[in-house]
Short mmCIF file of N, CA and C in Angstrom, two decimals:
data_model
loop_
_atom_site.label_atom_id
_atom_site.label_comp_id
_atom_site.label_asym_id
_atom_site.label_seq_id
_atom_site.Cartn_x
_atom_site.Cartn_y
_atom_site.Cartn_z
N UNK P 1 82.53 65.97 158.83
CA UNK P 1 82.11 64.72 158.12
C UNK P 1 80.92 65.04 157.27
N UNK P 2 80.94 64.54 156.07
CA UNK P 2 79.78 64.86 155.07
C UNK P 2 78.76 63.87 155.26
N UNK P 3 77.55 64.29 154.90
CA UNK P 3 76.42 63.44 154.99
C UNK P 3 76.57 62.28 153.93
N UNK P 4 76.19 61.08 154.18
CA UNK P 4 76.39 60.00 153.19
C UNK P 4 75.61 60.23 151.87
N UNK P 5 74.61 61.07 151.84
CA UNK P 5 73.84 61.35 150.61
C UNK P 5 74.57 62.21 149.66
N UNK P 6 75.50 62.99 150.11
CA UNK P 6 76.27 63.95 149.25
C UNK P 6 77.40 63.20 148.57
N UNK P 7 77.54 63.31 147.26
CA UNK P 7 78.57 62.62 146.57
C UNK P 7 79.44 63.79 145.95
N UNK P 8 80.76 63.47 145.88
CA UNK P 8 81.69 64.38 145.30
C UNK P 8 81.64 64.23 143.72
N UNK P 9 81.93 65.32 143.07
CA UNK P 9 81.98 65.23 141.56
C UNK P 9 81.07 66.35 140.94
N UNK P 10 80.97 66.22 139.58
CA UNK P 10 80.18 67.15 138.80
C UNK P 10 78.97 66.44 138.22
N UNK P 11 77.95 67.22 138.11
CA UNK P 11 76.79 66.67 137.44
C UNK P 11 76.90 66.75 135.93
N UNK P 12 76.16 66.01 135.16
CA UNK P 12 76.21 66.06 133.71
C UNK P 12 75.88 67.43 133.19
N UNK P 13 74.94 68.12 133.86
CA UNK P 13 74.48 69.44 133.41
C UNK P 13 75.62 70.36 133.63
N UNK P 14 76.40 70.31 134.71
CA UNK P 14 77.53 71.28 134.87
C UNK P 14 78.57 71.12 133.83
N UNK P 15 78.78 69.83 133.54
CA UNK P 15 79.84 69.57 132.53
C UNK P 15 79.36 70.10 131.18
N UNK P 16 78.15 69.87 130.80
CA UNK P 16 77.62 70.41 129.50
C UNK P 16 77.59 71.93 129.42
N UNK P 17 77.29 72.55 130.53
CA UNK P 17 77.36 74.03 130.48
C UNK P 17 78.77 74.53 130.33
N UNK P 18 79.79 73.92 130.95
CA UNK P 18 81.15 74.35 130.77
C UNK P 18 81.56 74.09 129.30
N UNK P 19 81.24 72.88 128.74
CA UNK P 19 81.58 72.61 127.33
C UNK P 19 80.97 73.61 126.41
N UNK P 20 79.64 74.02 126.65
CA UNK P 20 78.97 75.00 125.77
C UNK P 20 79.74 76.26 125.89
N UNK P 21 80.12 76.75 127.04
CA UNK P 21 80.86 78.01 127.22
C UNK P 21 82.21 77.93 126.45
N UNK P 22 83.01 76.89 126.60
CA UNK P 22 84.19 76.68 125.91
C UNK P 22 83.97 76.70 124.46
N UNK P 23 82.94 76.05 123.87
CA UNK P 23 82.66 76.05 122.43
C UNK P 23 82.40 77.47 121.92
N UNK P 24 81.64 78.28 122.68
CA UNK P 24 81.28 79.64 122.18
C UNK P 24 82.53 80.43 122.20
N UNK P 25 83.33 80.38 123.18
CA UNK P 25 84.54 81.14 123.21
C UNK P 25 85.54 80.74 122.07
N UNK P 26 85.66 79.43 121.87
CA UNK P 26 86.51 78.90 120.82
C UNK P 26 86.05 79.41 119.44
N UNK P 27 84.71 79.39 119.15
CA UNK P 27 84.24 79.80 117.88
C UNK P 27 84.46 81.32 117.63
N UNK P 28 84.39 82.12 118.70
CA UNK P 28 84.67 83.53 118.52
C UNK P 28 86.16 83.71 118.23
N UNK P 29 87.04 82.99 118.88
CA UNK P 29 88.43 83.14 118.75
C UNK P 29 88.90 82.72 117.35
N UNK P 30 88.34 81.66 116.83
CA UNK P 30 88.67 81.17 115.45
C UNK P 30 88.23 82.14 114.43
N UNK P 31 87.02 82.72 114.53
CA UNK P 31 86.54 83.68 113.63
C UNK P 31 87.38 84.93 113.57
N UNK P 32 87.79 85.39 114.74
CA UNK P 32 88.60 86.58 114.85
C UNK P 32 89.99 86.31 114.26
N UNK P 33 90.58 85.12 114.48
CA UNK P 33 91.85 84.74 113.97
C UNK P 33 91.83 84.69 112.43
N UNK P 34 90.77 84.14 111.97
CA UNK P 34 90.63 83.98 110.42
C UNK P 34 90.59 85.33 109.78
N UNK P 35 89.83 86.30 110.37
CA UNK P 35 89.81 87.64 109.87
C UNK P 35 91.14 88.32 109.84
N UNK P 36 91.90 88.14 110.92
CA UNK P 36 93.21 88.67 111.04
C UNK P 36 94.12 88.12 110.00
N UNK P 37 94.05 86.87 109.73
CA UNK P 37 94.90 86.19 108.77
C UNK P 37 94.54 86.72 107.35
N UNK P 38 93.33 86.85 107.04
CA UNK P 38 92.83 87.43 105.74
C UNK P 38 93.39 88.87 105.56
N UNK P 39 93.33 89.67 106.53
CA UNK P 39 93.89 91.05 106.40
C UNK P 39 95.34 91.07 106.23
N UNK P 40 96.09 90.15 106.89
CA UNK P 40 97.55 90.04 106.75
C UNK P 40 97.84 89.61 105.29
N UNK P 41 97.16 88.67 104.79
CA UNK P 41 97.42 88.22 103.47
C UNK P 41 97.04 89.28 102.41
N UNK P 42 95.97 90.08 102.73
CA UNK P 42 95.53 91.17 101.81
C UNK P 42 96.74 92.12 101.60
N UNK P 43 97.66 92.34 102.58
CA UNK P 43 98.76 93.15 102.42
C UNK P 43 99.62 92.68 101.31
N UNK P 44 99.71 91.40 101.13
CA UNK P 44 100.49 90.85 99.95
C UNK P 44 99.90 91.30 98.65
N UNK P 45 98.59 91.39 98.48
CA UNK P 45 97.99 91.82 97.24
C UNK P 45 98.21 93.28 97.10
N UNK P 46 98.02 94.12 98.13
CA UNK P 46 98.26 95.54 97.93
C UNK P 46 99.64 95.80 97.57
N UNK P 47 100.60 95.20 98.22
CA UNK P 47 101.98 95.39 97.91
C UNK P 47 102.31 95.02 96.48
N UNK P 48 101.80 93.89 96.00
CA UNK P 48 102.02 93.43 94.58
C UNK P 48 101.47 94.48 93.57
N UNK P 49 100.22 94.96 93.85
CA UNK P 49 99.60 95.95 92.90
C UNK P 49 100.45 97.21 92.86
N UNK P 50 100.89 97.69 94.05
CA UNK P 50 101.59 98.95 94.05
C UNK P 50 102.98 98.84 93.47
N UNK P 51 103.66 97.68 93.63
CA UNK P 51 104.93 97.41 93.11
C UNK P 51 104.84 97.36 91.57
N UNK P 52 103.78 96.65 91.10
CA UNK P 52 103.53 96.50 89.60
C UNK P 52 103.25 97.92 89.07
N UNK P 53 102.55 98.74 89.79
CA UNK P 53 102.20 100.11 89.20
C UNK P 53 103.51 100.89 89.15
N UNK P 54 104.45 100.84 90.12
CA UNK P 54 105.62 101.54 90.08
C UNK P 54 106.53 101.04 88.93
N UNK P 55 106.55 99.71 88.63
CA UNK P 55 107.29 99.23 87.50
C UNK P 55 106.58 99.62 86.18
N UNK P 56 105.29 99.73 86.23
CA UNK P 56 104.58 100.15 85.02
C UNK P 56 104.94 101.61 84.67
N UNK P 57 105.11 102.44 85.67
CA UNK P 57 105.52 103.84 85.46
C UNK P 57 106.99 103.87 84.87
N UNK P 58 107.79 103.03 85.42
CA UNK P 58 109.18 102.97 84.96
C UNK P 58 109.24 102.51 83.48
N UNK P 59 108.40 101.54 83.20
CA UNK P 59 108.26 101.05 81.80
C UNK P 59 107.83 102.20 80.90
N UNK P 60 106.88 102.98 81.33
CA UNK P 60 106.38 104.13 80.52
C UNK P 60 107.55 105.12 80.27
N UNK P 61 108.36 105.33 81.35
CA UNK P 61 109.46 106.34 81.18
C UNK P 61 110.45 105.91 80.16
N UNK P 62 110.65 104.53 80.08
CA UNK P 62 111.62 104.06 79.06
C UNK P 62 111.04 103.75 77.66
N UNK P 63 109.69 103.53 77.58
CA UNK P 63 109.07 103.17 76.24
C UNK P 63 108.01 104.12 75.73
N UNK P 64 107.70 105.14 76.52
CA UNK P 64 106.66 106.12 76.12
C UNK P 64 105.28 105.44 75.88
N UNK P 65 105.03 104.33 76.51
CA UNK P 65 103.77 103.72 76.57
C UNK P 65 103.72 102.68 77.68
N UNK P 66 102.48 102.35 78.16
CA UNK P 66 102.43 101.28 79.16
C UNK P 66 102.34 99.92 78.52
N UNK P 67 102.77 98.91 79.26
CA UNK P 67 102.72 97.59 78.72
C UNK P 67 101.40 96.87 79.18
N UNK P 68 101.00 95.86 78.40
CA UNK P 68 99.84 95.05 78.82
C UNK P 68 100.32 93.59 79.14
N UNK P 69 101.64 93.47 79.24
CA UNK P 69 102.18 92.11 79.53
C UNK P 69 102.70 92.16 80.97
N UNK P 70 102.01 91.43 81.88
CA UNK P 70 102.30 91.37 83.28
C UNK P 70 103.78 90.86 83.48
N UNK P 71 104.31 90.10 82.65
CA UNK P 71 105.69 89.66 82.76
C UNK P 71 106.71 90.74 82.72
N UNK P 72 106.31 91.83 81.94
CA UNK P 72 107.25 93.02 81.88
C UNK P 72 107.38 93.81 83.04
N UNK P 73 106.37 93.66 84.00
CA UNK P 73 106.37 94.48 85.26
C UNK P 73 106.27 93.64 86.52
N UNK P 74 106.95 92.50 86.52
CA UNK P 74 107.08 91.73 87.76
C UNK P 74 106.56 90.42 87.88
N UNK P 75 105.61 90.01 86.93
CA UNK P 75 105.09 88.65 86.97
C UNK P 75 103.68 88.59 87.39
N UNK P 76 103.04 87.40 87.23
CA UNK P 76 101.59 87.17 87.42
C UNK P 76 101.25 86.72 88.82
N UNK P 77 102.16 86.61 89.62
CA UNK P 77 101.83 86.15 91.04
C UNK P 77 102.43 87.13 92.05
N UNK P 78 101.69 87.38 93.19
CA UNK P 78 102.31 88.22 94.23
C UNK P 78 103.42 87.48 94.95
N UNK P 79 104.16 88.21 95.67
CA UNK P 79 105.38 87.58 96.30
C UNK P 79 105.04 86.44 97.26
N UNK P 80 103.98 86.50 97.93
CA UNK P 80 103.53 85.44 98.90
C UNK P 80 102.68 84.36 98.20
N UNK P 81 102.15 84.66 96.98
CA UNK P 81 101.35 83.67 96.24
C UNK P 81 99.96 83.68 96.48
N UNK P 82 99.45 84.70 97.25
CA UNK P 82 98.00 84.82 97.59
C UNK P 82 97.18 85.53 96.54
N UNK P 83 97.79 86.12 95.50
CA UNK P 83 97.03 86.84 94.55
C UNK P 83 97.67 86.61 93.16
N UNK P 84 96.90 86.52 92.17
CA UNK P 84 97.32 86.62 90.75
C UNK P 84 97.13 87.89 90.21
N UNK P 85 98.08 88.43 89.39
CA UNK P 85 98.06 89.78 88.92
C UNK P 85 97.75 89.70 87.35
N UNK P 86 97.06 90.78 86.95
CA UNK P 86 96.91 91.04 85.51
C UNK P 86 97.00 92.48 85.28
N UNK P 87 97.31 92.84 84.03
CA UNK P 87 97.32 94.25 83.65
C UNK P 87 96.59 94.43 82.38
N UNK P 88 95.90 95.58 82.25
CA UNK P 88 95.14 95.81 80.97
C UNK P 88 95.24 97.27 80.65
N UNK P 89 94.95 97.62 79.35
CA UNK P 89 95.06 99.01 78.95
C UNK P 89 93.55 99.50 78.92
N UNK P 90 92.87 99.26 80.00
CA UNK P 90 91.52 99.67 80.22
C UNK P 90 91.42 100.55 81.40
N UNK P 91 90.83 101.68 81.27
CA UNK P 91 90.66 102.56 82.38
C UNK P 91 89.17 102.96 82.48
N UNK P 92 88.55 102.59 83.63
CA UNK P 92 87.08 102.83 83.92
C UNK P 92 86.25 102.27 82.77
N UNK P 93 86.61 101.09 82.32
CA UNK P 93 85.78 100.40 81.31
C UNK P 93 86.08 100.84 79.90
N UNK P 94 86.95 101.77 79.63
CA UNK P 94 87.28 102.28 78.35
C UNK P 94 88.69 101.85 77.92
N UNK P 95 88.84 101.35 76.69
CA UNK P 95 90.16 100.84 76.24
C UNK P 95 90.95 102.03 75.74
N UNK P 96 92.15 102.08 76.11
CA UNK P 96 93.10 103.12 75.57
C UNK P 96 93.90 102.46 74.50
N UNK P 97 93.55 102.80 73.26
CA UNK P 97 94.27 102.11 72.11
C UNK P 97 95.69 102.46 72.02
N UNK P 98 96.09 103.62 72.50
CA UNK P 98 97.49 104.06 72.36
C UNK P 98 98.31 103.76 73.53
N UNK P 99 97.83 102.85 74.46
CA UNK P 99 98.60 102.40 75.67
C UNK P 99 99.00 103.52 76.54
N UNK P 100 98.08 104.50 76.74
CA UNK P 100 98.36 105.60 77.61
C UNK P 100 97.68 105.47 78.94
N UNK P 101 97.18 104.30 79.27
CA UNK P 101 96.50 104.08 80.52
C UNK P 101 96.64 102.57 80.91
N UNK P 102 96.42 102.32 82.11
CA UNK P 102 96.44 100.89 82.57
C UNK P 102 95.65 100.70 83.79
N UNK P 103 95.28 99.44 84.07
CA UNK P 103 94.71 99.03 85.39
C UNK P 103 95.34 97.74 85.71
N UNK P 104 95.88 97.64 86.90
CA UNK P 104 96.50 96.48 87.42
C UNK P 104 95.54 95.84 88.47
N UNK P 105 95.29 94.55 88.32
CA UNK P 105 94.31 93.91 89.24
C UNK P 105 94.95 92.71 89.88
N UNK P 106 94.77 92.65 91.15
CA UNK P 106 95.23 91.45 91.94
C UNK P 106 93.91 90.69 92.41
N UNK P 107 93.88 89.38 92.07
CA UNK P 107 92.72 88.57 92.43
C UNK P 107 93.19 87.50 93.41
N UNK P 108 92.45 87.38 94.52
CA UNK P 108 92.81 86.39 95.57
C UNK P 108 92.70 84.97 95.00
N UNK P 109 93.72 84.20 95.32
CA UNK P 109 93.72 82.74 94.88
C UNK P 109 94.11 81.87 96.11
N UNK P 110 93.88 80.64 95.95
CA UNK P 110 94.30 79.66 96.96
C UNK P 110 93.63 79.91 98.31
N UNK P 111 94.37 79.94 99.39
CA UNK P 111 93.89 80.13 100.68
C UNK P 111 93.14 81.49 100.86
N UNK P 112 93.61 82.49 100.08
CA UNK P 112 93.05 83.82 100.26
C UNK P 112 91.74 83.96 99.54
N UNK P 113 91.43 83.04 98.65
CA UNK P 113 90.09 83.10 97.91
C UNK P 113 88.92 83.18 98.84
N UNK P 114 89.08 82.79 100.08
CA UNK P 114 87.96 82.92 101.03
C UNK P 114 87.72 84.32 101.45
N UNK P 115 88.54 85.26 101.08
CA UNK P 115 88.33 86.69 101.36
C UNK P 115 87.42 87.27 100.35
N UNK P 116 86.11 86.95 100.44
CA UNK P 116 85.14 87.36 99.42
C UNK P 116 84.92 88.83 99.43
N UNK P 117 85.01 89.54 100.56
CA UNK P 117 84.76 90.95 100.70
C UNK P 117 85.79 91.84 99.90
N UNK P 118 87.05 91.39 99.97
CA UNK P 118 88.10 92.22 99.34
C UNK P 118 88.91 91.29 98.43
N UNK P 119 88.29 90.38 97.65
CA UNK P 119 89.04 89.50 96.85
C UNK P 119 89.70 90.05 95.65
N UNK P 120 89.30 91.25 95.25
CA UNK P 120 89.92 91.86 94.01
C UNK P 120 90.38 93.24 94.43
N UNK P 121 91.68 93.51 94.19
CA UNK P 121 92.30 94.77 94.50
C UNK P 121 92.83 95.38 93.18
N UNK P 122 92.65 96.63 92.93
CA UNK P 122 93.17 97.20 91.67
C UNK P 122 93.71 98.65 91.92
N UNK P 123 94.59 99.06 90.97
CA UNK P 123 95.00 100.44 90.89
C UNK P 123 95.24 100.81 89.49
N UNK P 124 94.99 102.05 89.06
CA UNK P 124 95.12 102.48 87.70
C UNK P 124 96.20 103.63 87.59
N UNK P 125 96.41 103.99 86.36
CA UNK P 125 97.46 104.98 86.15
C UNK P 125 97.16 106.35 86.76
N UNK P 126 95.96 106.57 87.18
CA UNK P 126 95.61 107.81 87.89
C UNK P 126 95.82 107.69 89.39
N UNK P 127 96.21 106.51 89.87
CA UNK P 127 96.47 106.23 91.28
C UNK P 127 95.24 105.88 92.04
N UNK P 128 94.10 105.58 91.31
CA UNK P 128 92.87 105.26 92.07
C UNK P 128 92.93 103.80 92.47
N UNK P 129 92.67 103.59 93.75
CA UNK P 129 92.78 102.23 94.35
C UNK P 129 91.30 101.82 94.57
N UNK P 130 90.93 100.63 94.10
CA UNK P 130 89.58 100.11 94.19
C UNK P 130 89.67 98.64 94.71
N UNK P 131 88.60 98.20 95.24
CA UNK P 131 88.48 96.85 95.68
C UNK P 131 87.05 96.32 95.43
N UNK P 132 87.01 95.07 95.10
CA UNK P 132 85.66 94.49 94.72
C UNK P 132 85.51 93.09 95.42
N UNK P 133 84.25 92.75 95.59
CA UNK P 133 83.91 91.43 96.09
C UNK P 133 84.40 90.42 95.03
N UNK P 134 84.87 89.31 95.52
CA UNK P 134 85.40 88.25 94.59
C UNK P 134 84.27 87.77 93.76
N UNK P 135 84.51 87.73 92.49
CA UNK P 135 83.53 87.18 91.54
C UNK P 135 82.39 88.18 91.13
N UNK P 136 82.53 89.40 91.51
CA UNK P 136 81.54 90.42 91.14
C UNK P 136 82.13 91.72 90.71
N UNK P 137 81.37 92.66 90.34
CA UNK P 137 81.78 94.04 90.05
C UNK P 137 81.34 94.97 91.11
N UNK P 138 80.87 94.43 92.31
CA UNK P 138 80.45 95.18 93.43
C UNK P 138 81.69 95.76 94.15
N UNK P 139 81.73 97.10 94.13
CA UNK P 139 82.92 97.75 94.81
C UNK P 139 82.71 97.77 96.29
N UNK P 140 83.81 97.55 97.06
CA UNK P 140 83.75 97.43 98.51
C UNK P 140 84.54 98.53 99.13
N UNK P 141 84.38 98.78 100.32
CA UNK P 141 85.11 99.87 100.98
C UNK P 141 86.05 99.26 102.09
N UNK P 142 86.95 99.99 102.61
CA UNK P 142 87.78 99.59 103.75
C UNK P 142 88.76 98.44 103.42
N UNK P 143 89.05 98.20 102.18
CA UNK P 143 90.02 97.18 101.86
C UNK P 143 91.42 97.75 101.63
N UNK P 144 91.46 98.99 101.33
CA UNK P 144 92.78 99.68 101.11
C UNK P 144 93.16 100.34 102.46
#
């Protein structure tokens, strides 16, 4: 038999501690999940850039020059729609007037635009893969 002064249940402090612990665990889980989703979507951009580069090489084999029209090499949007694609006849900041070079760039759009660290992915005719922070010219690592 229990003493009449003891009551069954939880104190407000115990409930608040449990809620705080649940909140901390949930915030860590959401952050980790968001990072995983961004990395998965980044694969869409990588794939689109590499596929466009392969089509660009095919175009060169048929026309003896690279194209600057993205429509000629697959279109302006990645297959999943998380990146917009552009192509230019600029290599390392220098324009190739005779269309003997190219840089294909994928820029994160829509839901993927929150991937600020690896928001821009590019590849050039020399096979160099680069990535930049979205909205900057700051090159980043570990995106490819």
